[in-house]
Every structure is written in C-alpha cells, then in structure tokens.
Coordinates of N, CA and C in Angstrom, one line a residue:
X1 N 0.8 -1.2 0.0 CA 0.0 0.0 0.0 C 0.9 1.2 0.0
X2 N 0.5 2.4 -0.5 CA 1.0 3.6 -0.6 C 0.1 4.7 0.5
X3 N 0.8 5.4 1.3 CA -0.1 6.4 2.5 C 0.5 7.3 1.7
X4 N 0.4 8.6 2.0 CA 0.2 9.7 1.1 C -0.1 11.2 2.1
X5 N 1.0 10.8 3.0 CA 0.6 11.6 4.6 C 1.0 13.0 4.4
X6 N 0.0 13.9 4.2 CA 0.6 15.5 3.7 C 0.0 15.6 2.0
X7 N -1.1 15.0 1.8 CA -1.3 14.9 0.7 C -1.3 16.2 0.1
X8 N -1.9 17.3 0.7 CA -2.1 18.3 -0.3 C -3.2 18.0 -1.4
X9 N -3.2 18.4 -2.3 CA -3.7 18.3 -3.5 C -3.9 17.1 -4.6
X10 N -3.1 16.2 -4.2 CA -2.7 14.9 -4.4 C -1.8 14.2 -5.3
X11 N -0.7 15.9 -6.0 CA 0.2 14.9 -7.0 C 0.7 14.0 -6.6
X12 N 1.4 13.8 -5.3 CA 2.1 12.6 -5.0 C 0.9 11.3 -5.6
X13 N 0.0 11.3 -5.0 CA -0.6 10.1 -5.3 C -1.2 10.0 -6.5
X14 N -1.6 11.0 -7.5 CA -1.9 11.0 -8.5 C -0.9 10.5 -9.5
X15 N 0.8 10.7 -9.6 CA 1.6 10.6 -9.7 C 1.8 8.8 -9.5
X16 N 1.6 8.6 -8.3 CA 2.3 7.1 -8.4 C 0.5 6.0 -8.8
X17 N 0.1 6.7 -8.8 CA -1.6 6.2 -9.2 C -1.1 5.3 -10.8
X18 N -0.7 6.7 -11.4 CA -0.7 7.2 -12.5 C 0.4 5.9 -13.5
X19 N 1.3 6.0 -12.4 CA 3.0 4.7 -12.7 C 2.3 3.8 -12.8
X20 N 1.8 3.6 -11.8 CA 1.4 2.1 -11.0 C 0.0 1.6 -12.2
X21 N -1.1 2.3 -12.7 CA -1.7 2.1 -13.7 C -0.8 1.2 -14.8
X22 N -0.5 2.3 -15.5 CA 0.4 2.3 -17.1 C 1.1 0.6 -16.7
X23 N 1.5 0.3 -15.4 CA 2.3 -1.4 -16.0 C 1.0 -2.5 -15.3
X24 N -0.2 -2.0 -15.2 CA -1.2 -3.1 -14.6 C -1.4 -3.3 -13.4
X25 N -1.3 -2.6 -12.3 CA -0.6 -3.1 -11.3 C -2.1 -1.7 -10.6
X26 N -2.5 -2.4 -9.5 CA -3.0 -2.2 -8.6 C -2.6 -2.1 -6.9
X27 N -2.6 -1.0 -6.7 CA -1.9 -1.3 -5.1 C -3.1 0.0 -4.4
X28 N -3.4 -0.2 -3.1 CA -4.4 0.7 -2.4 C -3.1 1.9 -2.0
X29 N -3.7 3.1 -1.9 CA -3.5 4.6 -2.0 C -4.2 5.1 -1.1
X30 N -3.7 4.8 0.0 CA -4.5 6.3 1.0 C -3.9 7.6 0.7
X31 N -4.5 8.6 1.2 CA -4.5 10.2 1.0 C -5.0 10.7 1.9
X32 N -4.1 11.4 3.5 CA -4.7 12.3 4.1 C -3.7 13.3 4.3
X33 N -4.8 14.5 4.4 CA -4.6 15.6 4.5 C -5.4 16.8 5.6
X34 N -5.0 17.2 6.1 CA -5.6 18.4 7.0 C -6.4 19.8 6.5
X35 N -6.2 20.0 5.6 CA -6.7 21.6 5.2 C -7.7 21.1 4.3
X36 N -9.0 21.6 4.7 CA -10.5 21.1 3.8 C -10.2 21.6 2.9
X37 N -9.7 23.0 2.2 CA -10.0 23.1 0.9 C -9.3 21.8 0.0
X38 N -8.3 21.9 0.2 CA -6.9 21.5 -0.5 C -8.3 19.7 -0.8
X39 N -8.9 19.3 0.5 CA -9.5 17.6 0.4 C -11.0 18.0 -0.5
X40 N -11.2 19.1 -0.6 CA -12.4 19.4 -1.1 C -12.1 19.2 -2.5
X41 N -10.7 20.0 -3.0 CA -9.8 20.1 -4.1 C -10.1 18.4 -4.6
X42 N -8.9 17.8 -3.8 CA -8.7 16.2 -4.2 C -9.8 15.4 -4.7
X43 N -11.0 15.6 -3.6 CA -12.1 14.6 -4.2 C -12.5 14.7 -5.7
X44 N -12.7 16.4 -6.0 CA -12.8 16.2 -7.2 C -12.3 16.0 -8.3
X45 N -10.9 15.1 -8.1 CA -10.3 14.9 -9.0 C -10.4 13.9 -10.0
X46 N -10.8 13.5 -11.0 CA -11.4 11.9 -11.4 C -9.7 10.7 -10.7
X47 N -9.0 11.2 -10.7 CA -8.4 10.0 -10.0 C -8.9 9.7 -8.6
X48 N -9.4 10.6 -7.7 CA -9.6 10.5 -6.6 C -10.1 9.4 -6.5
X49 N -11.3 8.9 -7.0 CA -12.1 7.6 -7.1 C -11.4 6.1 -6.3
X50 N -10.2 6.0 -7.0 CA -9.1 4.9 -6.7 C -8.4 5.5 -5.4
X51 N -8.9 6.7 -4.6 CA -7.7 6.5 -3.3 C -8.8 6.3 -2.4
X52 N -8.2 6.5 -1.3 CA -8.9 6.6 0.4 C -8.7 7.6 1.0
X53 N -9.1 8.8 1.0 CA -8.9 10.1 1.3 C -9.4 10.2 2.8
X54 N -8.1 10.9 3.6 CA -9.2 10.7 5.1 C -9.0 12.6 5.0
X55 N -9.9 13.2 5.8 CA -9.6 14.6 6.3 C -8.9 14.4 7.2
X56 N -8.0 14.5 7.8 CA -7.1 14.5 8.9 C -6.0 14.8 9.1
X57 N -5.5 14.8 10.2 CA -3.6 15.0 10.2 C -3.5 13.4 10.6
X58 N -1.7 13.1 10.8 CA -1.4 12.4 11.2 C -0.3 12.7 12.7
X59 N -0.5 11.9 13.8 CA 0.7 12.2 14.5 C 1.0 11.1 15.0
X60 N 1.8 11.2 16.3 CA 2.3 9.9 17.1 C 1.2 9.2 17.2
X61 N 0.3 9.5 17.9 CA -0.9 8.6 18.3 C -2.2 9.1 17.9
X62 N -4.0 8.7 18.0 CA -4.5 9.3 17.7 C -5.2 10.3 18.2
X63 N -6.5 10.9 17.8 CA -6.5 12.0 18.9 C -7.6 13.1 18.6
X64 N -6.8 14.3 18.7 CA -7.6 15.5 18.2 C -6.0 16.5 18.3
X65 N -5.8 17.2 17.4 CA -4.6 18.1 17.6 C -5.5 19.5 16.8
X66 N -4.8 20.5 16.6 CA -5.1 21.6 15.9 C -4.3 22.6 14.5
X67 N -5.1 22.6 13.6 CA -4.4 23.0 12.5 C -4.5 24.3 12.3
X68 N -3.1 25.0 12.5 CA -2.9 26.4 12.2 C -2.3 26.4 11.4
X69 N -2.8 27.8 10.3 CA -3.1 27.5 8.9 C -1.5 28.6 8.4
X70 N -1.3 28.4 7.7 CA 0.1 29.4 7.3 C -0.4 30.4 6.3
X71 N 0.9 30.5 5.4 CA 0.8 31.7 4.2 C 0.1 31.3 3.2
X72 N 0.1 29.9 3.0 CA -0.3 29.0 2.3 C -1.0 27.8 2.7
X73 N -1.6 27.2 1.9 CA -1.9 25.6 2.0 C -0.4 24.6 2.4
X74 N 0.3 25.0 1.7 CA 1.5 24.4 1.8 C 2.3 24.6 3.2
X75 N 2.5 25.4 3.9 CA 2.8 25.9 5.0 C 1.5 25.9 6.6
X76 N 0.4 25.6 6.1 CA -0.2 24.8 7.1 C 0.4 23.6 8.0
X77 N 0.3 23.8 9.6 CA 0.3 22.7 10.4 C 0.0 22.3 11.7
X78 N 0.4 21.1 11.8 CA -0.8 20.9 13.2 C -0.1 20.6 14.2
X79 N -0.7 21.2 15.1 CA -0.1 21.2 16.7 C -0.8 20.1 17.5
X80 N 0.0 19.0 18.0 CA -0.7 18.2 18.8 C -1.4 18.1 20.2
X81 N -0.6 19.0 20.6 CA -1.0 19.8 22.3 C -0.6 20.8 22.6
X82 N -1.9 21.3 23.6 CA -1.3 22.7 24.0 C -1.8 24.1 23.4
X83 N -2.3 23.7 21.9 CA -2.3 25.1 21.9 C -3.5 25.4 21.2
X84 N -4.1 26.7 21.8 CA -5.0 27.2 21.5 C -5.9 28.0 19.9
X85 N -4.6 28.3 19.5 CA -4.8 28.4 17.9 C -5.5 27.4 17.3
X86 N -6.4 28.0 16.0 CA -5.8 27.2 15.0 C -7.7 26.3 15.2
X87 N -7.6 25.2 14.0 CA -8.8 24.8 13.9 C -9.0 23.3 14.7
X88 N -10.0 22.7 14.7 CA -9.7 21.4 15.5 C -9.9 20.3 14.5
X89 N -8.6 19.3 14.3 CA -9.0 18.6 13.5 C -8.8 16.8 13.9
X90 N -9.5 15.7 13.2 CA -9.3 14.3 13.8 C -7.4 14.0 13.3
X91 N -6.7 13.7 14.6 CA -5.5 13.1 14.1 C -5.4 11.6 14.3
X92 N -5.0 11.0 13.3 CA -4.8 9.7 13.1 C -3.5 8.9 13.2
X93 N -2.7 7.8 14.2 CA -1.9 7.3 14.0 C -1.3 7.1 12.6
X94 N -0.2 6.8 12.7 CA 0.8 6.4 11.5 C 0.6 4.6 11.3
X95 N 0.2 4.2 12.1 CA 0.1 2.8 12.2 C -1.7 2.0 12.0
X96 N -2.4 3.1 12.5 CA -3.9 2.3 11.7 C -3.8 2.7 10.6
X97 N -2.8 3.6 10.0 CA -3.1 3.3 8.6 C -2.2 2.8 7.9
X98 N -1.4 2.1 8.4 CA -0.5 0.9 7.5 C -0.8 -0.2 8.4
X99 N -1.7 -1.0 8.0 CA -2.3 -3.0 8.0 C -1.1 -3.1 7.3
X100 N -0.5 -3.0 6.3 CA 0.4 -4.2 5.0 C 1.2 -3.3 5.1
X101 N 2.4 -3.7 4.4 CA 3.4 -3.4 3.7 C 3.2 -2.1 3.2
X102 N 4.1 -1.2 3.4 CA 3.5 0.4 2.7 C 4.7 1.1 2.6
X103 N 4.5 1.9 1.7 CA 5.8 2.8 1.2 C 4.7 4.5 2.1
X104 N 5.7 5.1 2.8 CA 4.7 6.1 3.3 C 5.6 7.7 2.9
X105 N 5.1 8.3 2.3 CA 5.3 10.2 2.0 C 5.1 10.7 3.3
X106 N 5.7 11.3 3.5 CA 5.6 12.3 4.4 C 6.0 13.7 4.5
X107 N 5.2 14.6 4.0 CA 5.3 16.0 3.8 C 4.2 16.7 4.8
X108 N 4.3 16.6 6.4 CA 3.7 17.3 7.3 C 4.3 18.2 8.3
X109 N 4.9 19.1 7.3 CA 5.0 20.5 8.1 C 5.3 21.1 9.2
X110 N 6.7 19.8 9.3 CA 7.2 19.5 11.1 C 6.5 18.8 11.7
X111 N 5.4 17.8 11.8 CA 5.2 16.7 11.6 C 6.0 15.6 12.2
X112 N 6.7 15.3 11.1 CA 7.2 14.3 10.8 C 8.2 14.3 12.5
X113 N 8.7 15.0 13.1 CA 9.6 15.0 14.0 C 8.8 14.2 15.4
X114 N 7.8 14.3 16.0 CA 6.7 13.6 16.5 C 6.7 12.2 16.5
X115 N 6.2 11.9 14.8 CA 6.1 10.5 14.5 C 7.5 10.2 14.5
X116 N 8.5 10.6 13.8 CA 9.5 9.6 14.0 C 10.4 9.5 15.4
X117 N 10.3 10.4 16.0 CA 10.6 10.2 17.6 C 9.8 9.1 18.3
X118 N 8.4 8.9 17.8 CA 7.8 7.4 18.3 C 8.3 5.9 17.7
X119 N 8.6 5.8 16.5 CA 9.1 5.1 15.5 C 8.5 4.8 14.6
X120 N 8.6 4.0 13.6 CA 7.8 3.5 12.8 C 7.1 1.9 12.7
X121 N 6.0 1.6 12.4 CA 5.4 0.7 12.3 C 6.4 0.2 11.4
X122 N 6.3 -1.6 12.0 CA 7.2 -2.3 11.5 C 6.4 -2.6 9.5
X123 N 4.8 -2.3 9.7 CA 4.4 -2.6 7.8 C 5.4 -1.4 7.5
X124 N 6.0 -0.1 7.8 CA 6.7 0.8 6.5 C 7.9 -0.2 6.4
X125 N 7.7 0.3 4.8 CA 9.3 -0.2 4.7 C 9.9 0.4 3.6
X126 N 9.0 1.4 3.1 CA 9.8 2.8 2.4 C 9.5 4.0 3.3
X127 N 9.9 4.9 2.9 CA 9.7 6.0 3.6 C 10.3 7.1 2.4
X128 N 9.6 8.2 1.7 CA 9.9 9.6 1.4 C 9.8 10.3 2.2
X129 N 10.4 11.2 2.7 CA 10.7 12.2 3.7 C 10.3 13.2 3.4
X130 N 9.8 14.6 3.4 CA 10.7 15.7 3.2 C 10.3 16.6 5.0
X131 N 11.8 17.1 5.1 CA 12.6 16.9 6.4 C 11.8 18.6 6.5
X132 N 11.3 18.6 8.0 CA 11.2 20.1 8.2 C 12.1 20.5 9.1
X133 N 13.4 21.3 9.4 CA 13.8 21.3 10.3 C 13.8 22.9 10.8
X134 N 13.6 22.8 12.1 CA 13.5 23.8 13.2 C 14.0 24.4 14.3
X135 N 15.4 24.5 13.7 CA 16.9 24.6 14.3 C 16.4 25.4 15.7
X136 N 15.7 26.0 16.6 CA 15.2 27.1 17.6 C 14.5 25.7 18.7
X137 N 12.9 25.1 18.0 CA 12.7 24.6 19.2 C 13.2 22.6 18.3
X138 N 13.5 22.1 18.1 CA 14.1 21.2 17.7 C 15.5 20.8 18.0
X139 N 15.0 19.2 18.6 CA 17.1 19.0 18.9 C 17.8 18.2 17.7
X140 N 17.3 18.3 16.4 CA 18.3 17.9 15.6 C 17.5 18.5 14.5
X141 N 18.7 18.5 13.5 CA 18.7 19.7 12.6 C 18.5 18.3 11.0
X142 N 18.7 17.5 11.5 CA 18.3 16.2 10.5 C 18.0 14.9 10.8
X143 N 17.1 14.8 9.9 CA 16.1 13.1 10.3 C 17.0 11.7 10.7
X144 N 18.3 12.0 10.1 CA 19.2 10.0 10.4 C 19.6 9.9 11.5
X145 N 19.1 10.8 12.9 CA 19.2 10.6 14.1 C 17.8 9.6 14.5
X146 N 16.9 10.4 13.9 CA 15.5 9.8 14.4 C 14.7 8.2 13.6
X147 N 15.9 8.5 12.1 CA 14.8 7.1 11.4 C 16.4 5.8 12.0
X148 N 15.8 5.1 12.6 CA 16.8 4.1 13.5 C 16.5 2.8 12.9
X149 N 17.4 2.4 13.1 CA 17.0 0.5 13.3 C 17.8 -0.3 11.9
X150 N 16.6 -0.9 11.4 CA 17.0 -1.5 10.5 C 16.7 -0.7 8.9
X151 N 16.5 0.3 9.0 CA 16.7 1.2 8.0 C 18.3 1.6 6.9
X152 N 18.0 1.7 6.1 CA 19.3 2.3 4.8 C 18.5 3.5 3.9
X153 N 19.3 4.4 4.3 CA 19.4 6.0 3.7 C 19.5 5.7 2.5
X154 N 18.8 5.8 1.5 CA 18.9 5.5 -0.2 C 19.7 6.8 -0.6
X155 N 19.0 8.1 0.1 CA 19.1 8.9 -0.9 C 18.7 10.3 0.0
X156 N 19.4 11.3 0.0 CA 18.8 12.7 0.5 C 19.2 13.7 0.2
X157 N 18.5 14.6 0.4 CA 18.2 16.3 -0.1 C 18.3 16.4 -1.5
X158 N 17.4 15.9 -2.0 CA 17.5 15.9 -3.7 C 17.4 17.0 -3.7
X159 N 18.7 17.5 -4.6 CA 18.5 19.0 -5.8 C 18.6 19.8 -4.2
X160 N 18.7 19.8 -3.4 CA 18.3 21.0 -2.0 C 17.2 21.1 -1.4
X161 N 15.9 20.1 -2.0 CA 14.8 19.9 -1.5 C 14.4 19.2 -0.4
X162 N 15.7 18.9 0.4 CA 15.2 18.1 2.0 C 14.5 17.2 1.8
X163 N 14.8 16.4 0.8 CA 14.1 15.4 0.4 C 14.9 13.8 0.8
X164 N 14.4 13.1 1.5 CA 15.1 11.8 2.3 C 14.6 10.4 1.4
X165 N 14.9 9.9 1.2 CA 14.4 8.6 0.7 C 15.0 6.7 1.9
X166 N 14.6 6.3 2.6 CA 14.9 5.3 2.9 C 14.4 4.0 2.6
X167 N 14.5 3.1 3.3 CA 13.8 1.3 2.6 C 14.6 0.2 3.9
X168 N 13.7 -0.7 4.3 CA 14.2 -1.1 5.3 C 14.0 -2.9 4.1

C-alpha cells in the first residue's frame, strides 16, 4: 500500500496512481490531509475515485490536535498539544493506517519529528521524507538521528529539496 501523509492536493498520489496504472498493477493509496479546501480540491479529482482520502492529520498517536493554517496551504500545520490556535482537527496514528506493507510520503509541516521520535510501524518499509527542520525549538537539525533500526538511507536532499528517501 502507498499512505500519502501530507497529501495536499494529491500529485504525490496521482503521480504514483498514475505509474502504478500504465504497468497493470493495482496497489491501495490512501491520502490524508488536514486543510479542507486542498480535500475538497482532491475529491474532485477523477483519480480520486481509486484512493482513500481521510480529512485528517497524522501524528504519534491518535487523537484530536489543531491546525494552524500558514501563508499558504503548503505551509499549514498541526499542533498536537497545547495550543489554542488554530482549527480542531481528527489526528490519526501512523500505524492504523499501514495494516500491510507500505511505502509512506511524508510531507507534514514538522510533523514528521513527532512520529518519527515514536518510531515506525514495522508494515513501513519505504519512507519519502521531506525533512522540516526547526533549528530554535528542535534537537536535531536532520532526520538520520530519528529514522533508527533497520533502515538504509537511499538517498537525501535531492536538488536542496530536503528530500530523504529510505527502505528497510
């Protein structure tokens, strides 16, 4: 399965929808995202049909956190505790939504520092990154502190894009 965590709009998954078509090949595609327009966007996409779109964030555990919205859609993010800003939205583990084997995106907006300080569900076994870092309240300035174990770094900061690729 492919998660799609930070979906935005949905090229990532439209994108590998898209691959994964052209050679016959069927694999399940979830797609969540926090910001209603951006999910209001997705549904109507005619690929949308083929994913599993949740409204949501993702964090460590699940929950309720809050989404304060940025300059953009892109720069939207969610606060897990604590704070009063911001909209209320359902947050969903990293782990009810990988059952199987799954390659997981992750583009959540500092986010990602959360979940991977809990670890990862033993179903990932890719991981695309892209790294938020927050050199002020953050203790590490890059993710190969946090992704541990049985993991191999493929690949990172494509082009300067903080872009991580691993595979366990």
């Amino acid at each position: 399965m492919i998660v799609d965590l930070g979906a935005n709009v949905g090229a990532f998954s439209f994108l590998l929808e898209t691959l994964l078509k052209k050679r016959g090949v069927r694999i399940p595609i979830v797609a969540v995202e926090p910001n209603s327009a951006n999910v209001a966007f997705l549904r109507k996409q005619p690929f949308a049909k083929s994913l599993e779109i949740h409204h949501a964030a993702v964090g460590p555990t699940a929950g309720v956190g809050r989404l304060v919205r940025g300059q953009n859609s892109v720069t939207d993010r969610v606060v897990f505790s604590g704070a009063a800003e911001g909209a209320e939205i359902q947050v969903l583990s990293l782990a009810s939504l990988c059952d199987r084997a799954a390659l997981v995106k992750m583009d959540i907006e500092g986010g990602e520092h959360e979940i991977l300080q809990g670890g990862l569900p033993d179903n990932v076994r890719h991981l695309v990154l892209e790294w938020h870092s927050d050199p002020a309240s953050r203790s590490t300035s890059s993710p190969v502190n946090l992704v541990s174990g049985d993991w191999t770094l493929i690949c990172h900061d494509i082009h300067g894009s903080s872009m991580w690729y691993w595979r366990r």
